């Protein structure tokens, strides 16, 4: 079935043949014209799960098993984190890492080596993977782990689906004490105070993230709402939370039925002012897992609020000592007047061994912006700033990075290409992202 596909940002659409099959090996051995790429739930913002003129493999959910004693989970790659969380909560466990949406698949979590609010403590998803089943381009099913075919394993973690089709993943899920998080919320008036607070105290909390007002400038540059939290002990719950301490995340309760551009500068300025003012100066409260980790998942199709032009998420990371680059990025955004109501700053801990994994120790800033031609000069300045600071952009969010910038900022790019040439000489696996960056 020929289908027009986009990433979550709804930019750069391309048409491909979308197939659903459990015979992954047969599909790869048939060597479809213009290749194959596996797709999860379409939450990569850019073109990583598109294949113009080729074949795209739809996700197939499967069974999940949990070892009660060890916490080792075996999940089909097509399983969503939403469904997985429901299963794990019955075992009093949680996923080791979750991004800002639970509507991603386990296979996608490995392919994009996702990170969350706990990266400074727990690393990215790849840190928790014990082994995975991978159908390589020759149709062979391989079980690989950090000791068994380590080069292929670490090329697959963060490899954007270009080393094979992941069919199953084994990882360890930590125990938690309830389906709630004790959250400390602080309103912080400027960037210097925010960076100082995060640097000094992030390690005291399991999770940490700051929402940043990107339209604030001058003395208010970087004003923010910092939220940090830990899983709440069941004994400390009260009210409805105490009656239902293991209530899992619900399906979306609202939907955006039509594509309507509702995100503009005036609206975002008003939202940012309201969001900052309504936050407590310093308070501790209880939040559900869904509210703390995935607030936007309550609204189905929220990306339609950016109109037919879609949105771009720009996520950069710079080293720990490059705080000045974060400040300069926010100055560039404020000067450009580009509206972003979703702008978050986090601290990363240790980098993983994935050849193309995004995280590195330092600061990561993610921005949602309405797609528009006027963004080109801003992105060019942010690209230069990031590269000069020793940072890079996240492939799962990207739809526009040049090969030159990629090669400059991903030091193992040629090592990944060499592995791909040996593994897949006929280019059976490919994507729009792979063609753009010559992977």
Coordinates of C-alpha atoms in Angstrom, one line a residue:
X1 CA 0.0 0.0 0.0
X2 CA 1.6 3.3 -1.2
X3 CA 1.4 5.8 1.7
X4 CA 2.5 9.3 2.3
X5 CA 4.6 9.3 5.5
X6 CA 6.1 12.1 7.7
X7 CA 7.8 12.3 11.0
X8 CA 6.0 13.8 14.0
X9 CA 7.0 17.2 12.8
X10 CA 5.0 16.7 9.6
X11 CA 7.7 18.2 7.5
X12 CA 9.6 16.5 4.5
X13 CA 6.8 14.0 3.6
X14 CA 7.7 11.1 1.2
X15 CA 5.7 8.2 -0.2
X16 CA 6.6 4.6 0.4
X17 CA 5.0 1.1 0.3
X18 CA 3.9 0.4 3.9
X19 CA 3.9 -3.3 4.7
X20 CA 2.9 -5.4 7.7
X21 CA 4.6 -8.8 7.9
X22 CA 6.0 -11.1 10.4
X23 CA 8.3 -12.6 7.8
X24 CA 11.0 -9.9 8.2
X25 CA 13.8 -12.2 6.9
X26 CA 11.8 -12.9 3.7
X27 CA 11.2 -9.2 3.2
X28 CA 14.8 -8.4 3.5
X29 CA 15.9 -11.3 1.3
X30 CA 13.5 -10.1 -1.4
X31 CA 15.6 -6.9 -1.7
X32 CA 12.7 -4.5 -2.5
X33 CA 13.5 -1.7 -4.9
X34 CA 14.9 1.4 -3.0
X35 CA 15.3 -0.7 0.2
X36 CA 13.5 -1.1 3.5
X37 CA 13.4 0.7 6.8
X38 CA 11.4 -0.3 9.9
X39 CA 9.0 2.2 11.4
X40 CA 7.6 2.5 14.9
X41 CA 4.8 4.8 15.9
X42 CA 6.0 7.8 13.8
X43 CA 7.2 9.9 16.8
X44 CA 10.7 10.6 15.3
X45 CA 10.3 14.2 14.3
X46 CA 12.3 14.0 11.1
X47 CA 12.8 11.6 8.3
X48 CA 14.4 8.6 10.1
X49 CA 11.5 6.3 9.5
X50 CA 10.7 7.3 5.9
X51 CA 11.9 5.8 2.7
X52 CA 10.9 7.7 -0.4
X53 CA 9.9 5.3 -3.2
X54 CA 10.9 2.2 -1.1
X55 CA 9.4 0.0 1.5
X56 CA 8.6 0.8 5.1
X57 CA 7.9 -2.0 7.6
X58 CA 5.1 -1.2 10.1
X59 CA 5.5 -2.3 13.8
X60 CA 4.1 -5.6 15.0
X61 CA 3.4 -5.8 18.7
X62 CA 4.1 -9.1 20.4
X63 CA 4.3 -10.8 23.8
X64 CA 6.1 -9.3 26.8
X65 CA 7.6 -11.4 29.6
X66 CA 9.0 -10.2 32.9
X67 CA 11.2 -12.2 35.3
X68 CA 9.9 -11.3 38.7
X69 CA 13.2 -12.1 40.5
X70 CA 15.7 -10.4 38.1
X71 CA 13.4 -7.8 36.5
X72 CA 14.6 -8.9 33.1
X73 CA 12.0 -8.0 30.4
X74 CA 11.8 -9.6 27.0
X75 CA 9.6 -7.4 24.7
X76 CA 8.7 -7.5 21.0
X77 CA 10.3 -4.6 19.2
X78 CA 6.8 -3.3 18.1
X79 CA 5.5 -3.0 21.7
X80 CA 4.8 0.6 22.7
X81 CA 6.2 2.0 25.9
X82 CA 2.5 2.8 26.7
X83 CA 1.5 -0.9 26.7
X84 CA 4.8 -1.9 28.3
X85 CA 4.3 0.5 31.2
X86 CA 0.8 -1.0 31.9
X87 CA 2.4 -4.5 31.9
X88 CA 5.4 -3.4 34.1
X89 CA 3.2 -1.6 36.7
X90 CA 1.5 -4.9 37.4
X91 CA 4.9 -6.2 38.4
X92 CA 5.7 -3.1 40.4
X93 CA 8.3 -2.1 37.9
X94 CA 8.9 0.8 35.4
X95 CA 10.8 1.3 32.2
X96 CA 14.5 2.2 32.7
X97 CA 14.3 5.2 30.4
X98 CA 11.4 7.1 28.9
X99 CA 11.4 10.1 26.5
X100 CA 8.7 12.8 26.6
X101 CA 6.1 10.5 25.0
X102 CA 5.2 6.9 25.8
X103 CA 4.0 6.4 22.2
X104 CA 7.3 5.0 20.9
X105 CA 8.2 1.4 20.4
X106 CA 10.8 -0.7 22.2
X107 CA 12.6 -1.2 18.9
X108 CA 12.6 2.6 18.3
X109 CA 13.9 3.2 21.8
X110 CA 17.0 1.1 20.9
X111 CA 17.4 2.5 17.3
X112 CA 17.2 6.1 18.6
X113 CA 19.0 5.3 21.9
X114 CA 16.4 7.4 23.7
X115 CA 17.2 9.5 26.7
X116 CA 15.0 10.8 29.5
X117 CA 14.9 13.0 32.6
X118 CA 17.2 10.5 34.4
X119 CA 20.1 10.5 32.0
X120 CA 22.4 12.1 34.5
X121 CA 21.8 9.1 36.8
X122 CA 20.9 6.1 34.5
X123 CA 22.2 6.9 31.0
X124 CA 20.2 6.2 27.8
X125 CA 18.1 3.2 26.9
X126 CA 21.0 1.4 25.4
X127 CA 22.7 1.3 28.8
X128 CA 20.0 -1.1 30.0
X129 CA 19.8 -3.4 27.0
X130 CA 21.1 -6.9 27.8
X131 CA 20.6 -8.4 24.3
X132 CA 18.5 -8.0 21.2
X133 CA 17.3 -10.1 18.2
X134 CA 18.2 -8.5 14.9
X135 CA 17.4 -9.6 11.4
X136 CA 20.3 -8.4 9.4
X137 CA 20.1 -7.4 5.7
X138 CA 21.0 -10.9 4.5
X139 CA 17.9 -12.3 6.3
X140 CA 19.8 -13.9 9.2
X141 CA 18.4 -13.7 12.7
X142 CA 21.2 -12.8 15.2
X143 CA 21.1 -12.5 18.9
X144 CA 23.7 -9.8 19.9
X145 CA 24.8 -8.2 23.1
X146 CA 27.7 -6.1 24.4
X147 CA 29.9 -9.2 24.4
X148 CA 28.6 -11.1 21.4
X149 CA 29.2 -9.1 18.2
X150 CA 29.8 -5.9 20.2
X151 CA 30.5 -3.8 17.1
X152 CA 27.2 -4.7 15.6
X153 CA 25.4 -4.3 18.9
X154 CA 26.8 -0.7 19.5
X155 CA 26.2 0.2 15.9
X156 CA 22.5 -0.9 16.3
X157 CA 22.0 1.1 19.6
X158 CA 21.4 4.6 18.2
X159 CA 21.9 3.3 14.6
X160 CA 18.5 4.6 13.4
X161 CA 17.4 1.1 12.1
X162 CA 20.2 0.9 9.5
X163 CA 21.9 -2.2 10.7
X164 CA 18.9 -4.5 10.6
X165 CA 15.3 -4.9 11.8
X166 CA 15.1 -5.3 15.6
X167 CA 12.5 -7.9 16.5
X168 CA 13.0 -8.4 20.2
X169 CA 14.8 -6.7 23.1
X170 CA 15.9 -7.9 26.6
X171 CA 16.5 -5.3 29.2
X172 CA 16.3 -4.8 32.9
X173 CA 13.3 -2.9 34.5
X174 CA 13.8 -1.3 37.9
X175 CA 11.4 -1.8 40.8
X176 CA 9.4 1.2 41.9
X177 CA 7.3 1.8 45.0
X178 CA 4.2 3.4 43.4
X179 CA 2.9 4.8 40.1
X180 CA 3.5 8.4 41.4
X181 CA 6.4 10.8 41.6
X182 CA 7.3 13.2 44.4
X183 CA 8.1 16.4 42.5
X184 CA 9.9 19.5 43.6
X185 CA 8.9 22.5 41.4
X186 CA 10.9 25.8 41.5
X187 CA 10.5 29.0 39.6
X188 CA 13.9 30.4 38.6
X189 CA 14.4 33.9 37.3
X190 CA 17.4 33.5 35.0
X191 CA 19.8 31.2 33.2
X192 CA 22.8 31.6 35.5
X193 CA 20.7 30.6 38.6
X194 CA 19.2 27.7 36.6
X195 CA 22.5 26.3 35.5
X196 CA 24.0 26.8 39.0
X197 CA 21.1 25.0 40.6
X198 CA 21.1 22.1 38.2
X199 CA 24.8 21.6 38.4
X200 CA 24.8 21.6 42.2
X201 CA 21.7 19.5 42.9
X202 CA 20.6 17.4 40.0
X203 CA 22.4 14.4 41.4
X204 CA 20.1 14.5 44.4
X205 CA 17.1 13.6 42.3
X206 CA 16.3 10.7 40.0
X207 CA 14.7 12.9 37.4
X208 CA 15.3 16.5 36.5
X209 CA 14.2 18.8 33.7
X210 CA 13.7 22.6 33.2
X211 CA 11.1 24.3 31.0
X212 CA 12.7 27.5 29.6
X213 CA 10.9 30.6 28.4
X214 CA 12.7 31.2 25.1
X215 CA 11.0 34.6 24.5
X216 CA 12.5 36.1 27.7
X217 CA 15.5 38.3 27.2
X218 CA 17.8 40.7 29.1
X219 CA 17.9 40.0 32.8
X220 CA 15.1 37.4 32.4
X221 CA 17.0 35.4 29.8
X222 CA 16.6 31.7 30.6
X223 CA 13.9 32.2 33.2
X224 CA 12.5 28.7 33.8
X225 CA 10.5 26.2 35.8
X226 CA 12.7 23.5 37.2
X227 CA 11.1 20.2 38.1
X228 CA 12.9 17.3 39.8
X229 CA 11.6 14.2 41.3
X230 CA 11.8 10.7 42.7
X231 CA 9.4 7.7 42.6
X232 CA 7.1 8.1 45.6
X233 CA 7.0 5.4 48.3
X234 CA 3.5 3.9 48.6
X235 CA 3.5 4.6 52.3
X236 CA 3.6 8.4 51.6
X237 CA 0.6 8.5 49.3
X238 CA -2.7 10.0 50.3
X239 CA -6.2 10.4 48.9
X240 CA -7.0 8.9 45.5
X241 CA -3.3 8.1 45.0
X242 CA -3.3 5.9 48.2
X243 CA -6.5 4.1 47.0
X244 CA -5.0 3.4 43.6
X245 CA -1.2 3.4 44.0
X246 CA -0.5 1.5 40.8
X247 CA -2.9 3.2 38.4
X248 CA -1.2 3.3 35.0
X249 CA -1.3 6.0 32.3
X250 CA -4.6 6.3 30.4
X251 CA -5.2 6.7 26.7
X252 CA -5.4 10.3 25.4
X253 CA -8.5 12.1 26.7
X254 CA -8.5 15.0 24.2
X255 CA -7.8 15.1 20.5
X256 CA -7.0 17.8 17.9
X257 CA -9.5 16.9 15.2
X258 CA -8.2 19.2 12.5
X259 CA -5.0 20.7 11.4
X260 CA -5.1 24.3 12.7
X261 CA -2.1 26.6 13.3
X262 CA -2.7 27.7 16.8
X263 CA 1.0 28.3 17.8
X264 CA 2.1 31.8 17.1
X265 CA 4.3 34.4 18.8
X266 CA 1.5 36.2 20.6
X267 CA 0.0 33.0 21.8
X268 CA 3.3 31.5 23.0
X269 CA 4.3 34.8 24.7
X270 CA 1.0 34.7 26.7
X271 CA 1.4 31.0 27.4
X272 CA 5.0 31.4 28.6
X273 CA 4.0 34.2 30.9
X274 CA 1.1 32.3 32.4
X275 CA 3.2 29.0 32.7
X276 CA 6.0 30.8 34.5
X277 CA 3.7 32.8 36.8
X278 CA 1.5 29.9 37.8
X279 CA 4.5 27.8 38.8
X280 CA 5.2 27.8 42.6
X281 CA 8.4 29.6 43.7
X282 CA 9.4 26.4 45.5
X283 CA 7.0 23.6 46.4
X284 CA 6.8 19.8 46.6
X285 CA 3.8 17.8 45.4
X286 CA 2.7 14.5 44.0
X287 CA 2.2 13.8 40.3
X288 CA 1.2 10.7 38.4
X289 CA 3.6 9.1 36.0
X290 CA 1.6 10.4 33.0
X291 CA 1.6 14.0 34.3
X292 CA 5.2 14.1 35.2
X293 CA 6.7 12.3 32.2
X294 CA 4.2 12.6 29.3
X295 CA 1.8 15.6 29.7
X296 CA 1.4 16.1 26.0
X297 CA 0.3 12.5 25.5
X298 CA -3.1 13.5 27.0
X299 CA -3.8 15.3 23.7
X300 CA -4.0 13.0 20.7
X301 CA -2.5 14.6 17.6
X302 CA -1.2 17.7 19.3
X303 CA 1.3 18.2 16.5
X304 CA -1.6 19.4 14.4
X305 CA -1.7 22.7 16.4
X306 CA 1.4 23.7 14.3
X307 CA -0.7 23.9 11.2
X308 CA -0.1 22.4 7.8
X309 CA 3.5 23.6 7.8
X310 CA 4.3 21.4 10.8
X311 CA 7.0 21.9 13.4
X312 CA 10.7 21.4 13.8
X313 CA 12.2 20.1 17.0
X314 CA 15.8 21.2 17.3
X315 CA 17.8 19.4 20.0
X316 CA 21.4 20.1 20.6
X317 CA 23.9 18.9 23.2
X318 CA 27.1 20.7 24.2
X319 CA 29.8 19.7 26.7
X320 CA 29.5 20.3 30.4
X321 CA 31.9 23.3 30.2
X322 CA 30.1 24.9 27.3
X323 CA 27.4 26.7 29.4
X324 CA 28.1 29.8 27.4
X325 CA 26.8 28.1 24.3
X326 CA 23.5 27.4 26.0
X327 CA 23.2 31.1 26.9
X328 CA 24.1 32.1 23.3
X329 CA 21.5 29.8 21.9
X330 CA 18.8 31.3 24.1
X331 CA 20.0 34.8 23.1
X332 CA 19.7 33.8 19.4
X333 CA 16.2 32.5 19.9
X334 CA 15.1 35.5 21.9
X335 CA 16.5 37.9 19.2
X336 CA 14.9 35.9 16.4
X337 CA 11.5 36.1 18.2
X338 CA 10.7 32.6 17.2
X339 CA 7.9 31.2 19.4
X340 CA 8.6 27.9 21.3
X341 CA 6.3 27.0 24.1
X342 CA 8.1 23.6 24.5
X343 CA 11.7 24.3 25.3
X344 CA 13.5 22.1 27.8
X345 CA 17.0 21.9 29.3
X346 CA 18.5 18.8 30.8
X347 CA 21.9 17.6 32.0
X348 CA 23.3 14.5 30.5
X349 CA 25.5 12.1 32.4
X350 CA 28.0 9.7 30.8
X351 CA 27.9 9.0 27.1
X352 CA 27.1 5.5 25.9
X353 CA 29.2 3.3 23.6
X354 CA 26.7 3.5 20.7
X355 CA 28.5 4.6 17.5
X356 CA 25.8 7.2 16.7
X357 CA 24.3 7.7 20.1
X358 CA 23.4 11.3 20.8
X359 CA 24.0 11.9 24.5
X360 CA 27.4 13.1 25.7
X361 CA 28.1 14.6 29.1
X362 CA 26.8 18.1 29.2
X363 CA 23.7 20.2 28.5
X364 CA 20.9 19.4 26.1
X365 CA 18.4 22.0 24.9
X366 CA 15.3 20.9 22.9
X367 CA 13.1 23.4 21.1
X368 CA 9.7 23.0 19.3
X369 CA 9.3 25.6 16.6
X370 CA 6.7 26.2 13.9
X371 CA 8.3 25.3 10.6
X372 CA 8.9 28.4 8.5
X373 CA 11.5 29.7 5.9
X374 CA 12.6 32.3 8.4
X375 CA 14.1 29.6 10.6
X376 CA 16.9 28.9 8.1
X377 CA 19.3 31.7 9.3
X378 CA 18.6 30.9 13.0
X379 CA 19.3 27.2 12.4
X380 CA 22.5 28.0 10.6
X381 CA 23.7 30.1 13.6
X382 CA 22.7 27.3 16.0
X383 CA 24.4 24.7 13.9
X384 CA 27.6 26.7 14.0
X385 CA 27.4 27.4 17.7
X386 CA 26.8 23.7 18.5
X387 CA 29.6 22.4 16.3
X388 CA 32.1 25.0 17.6
X389 CA 31.2 24.1 21.2
X390 CA 31.9 20.4 20.5
X391 CA 28.3 19.3 20.5
X392 CA 25.9 17.7 18.0
X393 CA 22.2 17.4 17.0
X394 CA 19.9 14.5 17.8
X395 CA 19.2 12.3 14.7
X396 CA 15.8 11.3 15.9
X397 CA 14.7 14.9 15.9
X398 CA 16.5 16.0 12.8
X399 CA 15.2 16.5 9.2
X400 CA 17.6 19.1 7.8
X401 CA 21.2 18.5 9.0
X402 CA 23.8 18.5 6.3
X403 CA 26.3 15.6 5.8
X404 CA 29.1 18.1 6.5
X405 CA 27.7 19.0 9.9
X406 CA 27.0 15.4 10.7
X407 CA 30.6 14.3 9.9
X408 CA 32.0 17.2 11.9
X409 CA 30.0 16.4 15.0
X410 CA 29.7 12.6 15.0
X411 CA 33.3 11.4 15.3
X412 CA 32.4 7.7 14.6
X413 CA 30.4 8.4 11.4
X414 CA 33.0 6.7 9.1
X415 CA 33.3 3.7 11.4
X416 CA 29.5 3.3 11.2
X417 CA 29.6 3.6 7.4
X418 CA 32.4 1.0 7.1
X419 CA 30.4 -1.4 9.2
X420 CA 27.3 -0.8 7.0
X421 CA 29.3 -1.4 3.9
X422 CA 30.4 -4.8 5.2
X423 CA 27.0 -5.7 6.6
X424 CA 24.8 -4.4 3.8
X425 CA 26.8 -4.1 0.6
X426 CA 23.6 -3.9 -1.5
X427 CA 22.0 -1.2 0.6
X428 CA 18.9 -3.3 1.5
X429 CA 18.3 -1.1 4.5
X430 CA 18.0 2.6 3.9
X431 CA 15.9 5.7 4.7
X432 CA 15.5 9.3 3.8
X433 CA 17.8 10.2 6.7
X434 CA 20.4 7.7 5.5
X435 CA 20.4 9.1 2.0
X436 CA 20.6 12.7 3.3
X437 CA 23.6 11.9 5.5
X438 CA 25.2 9.2 3.2
X439 CA 25.1 6.6 6.0

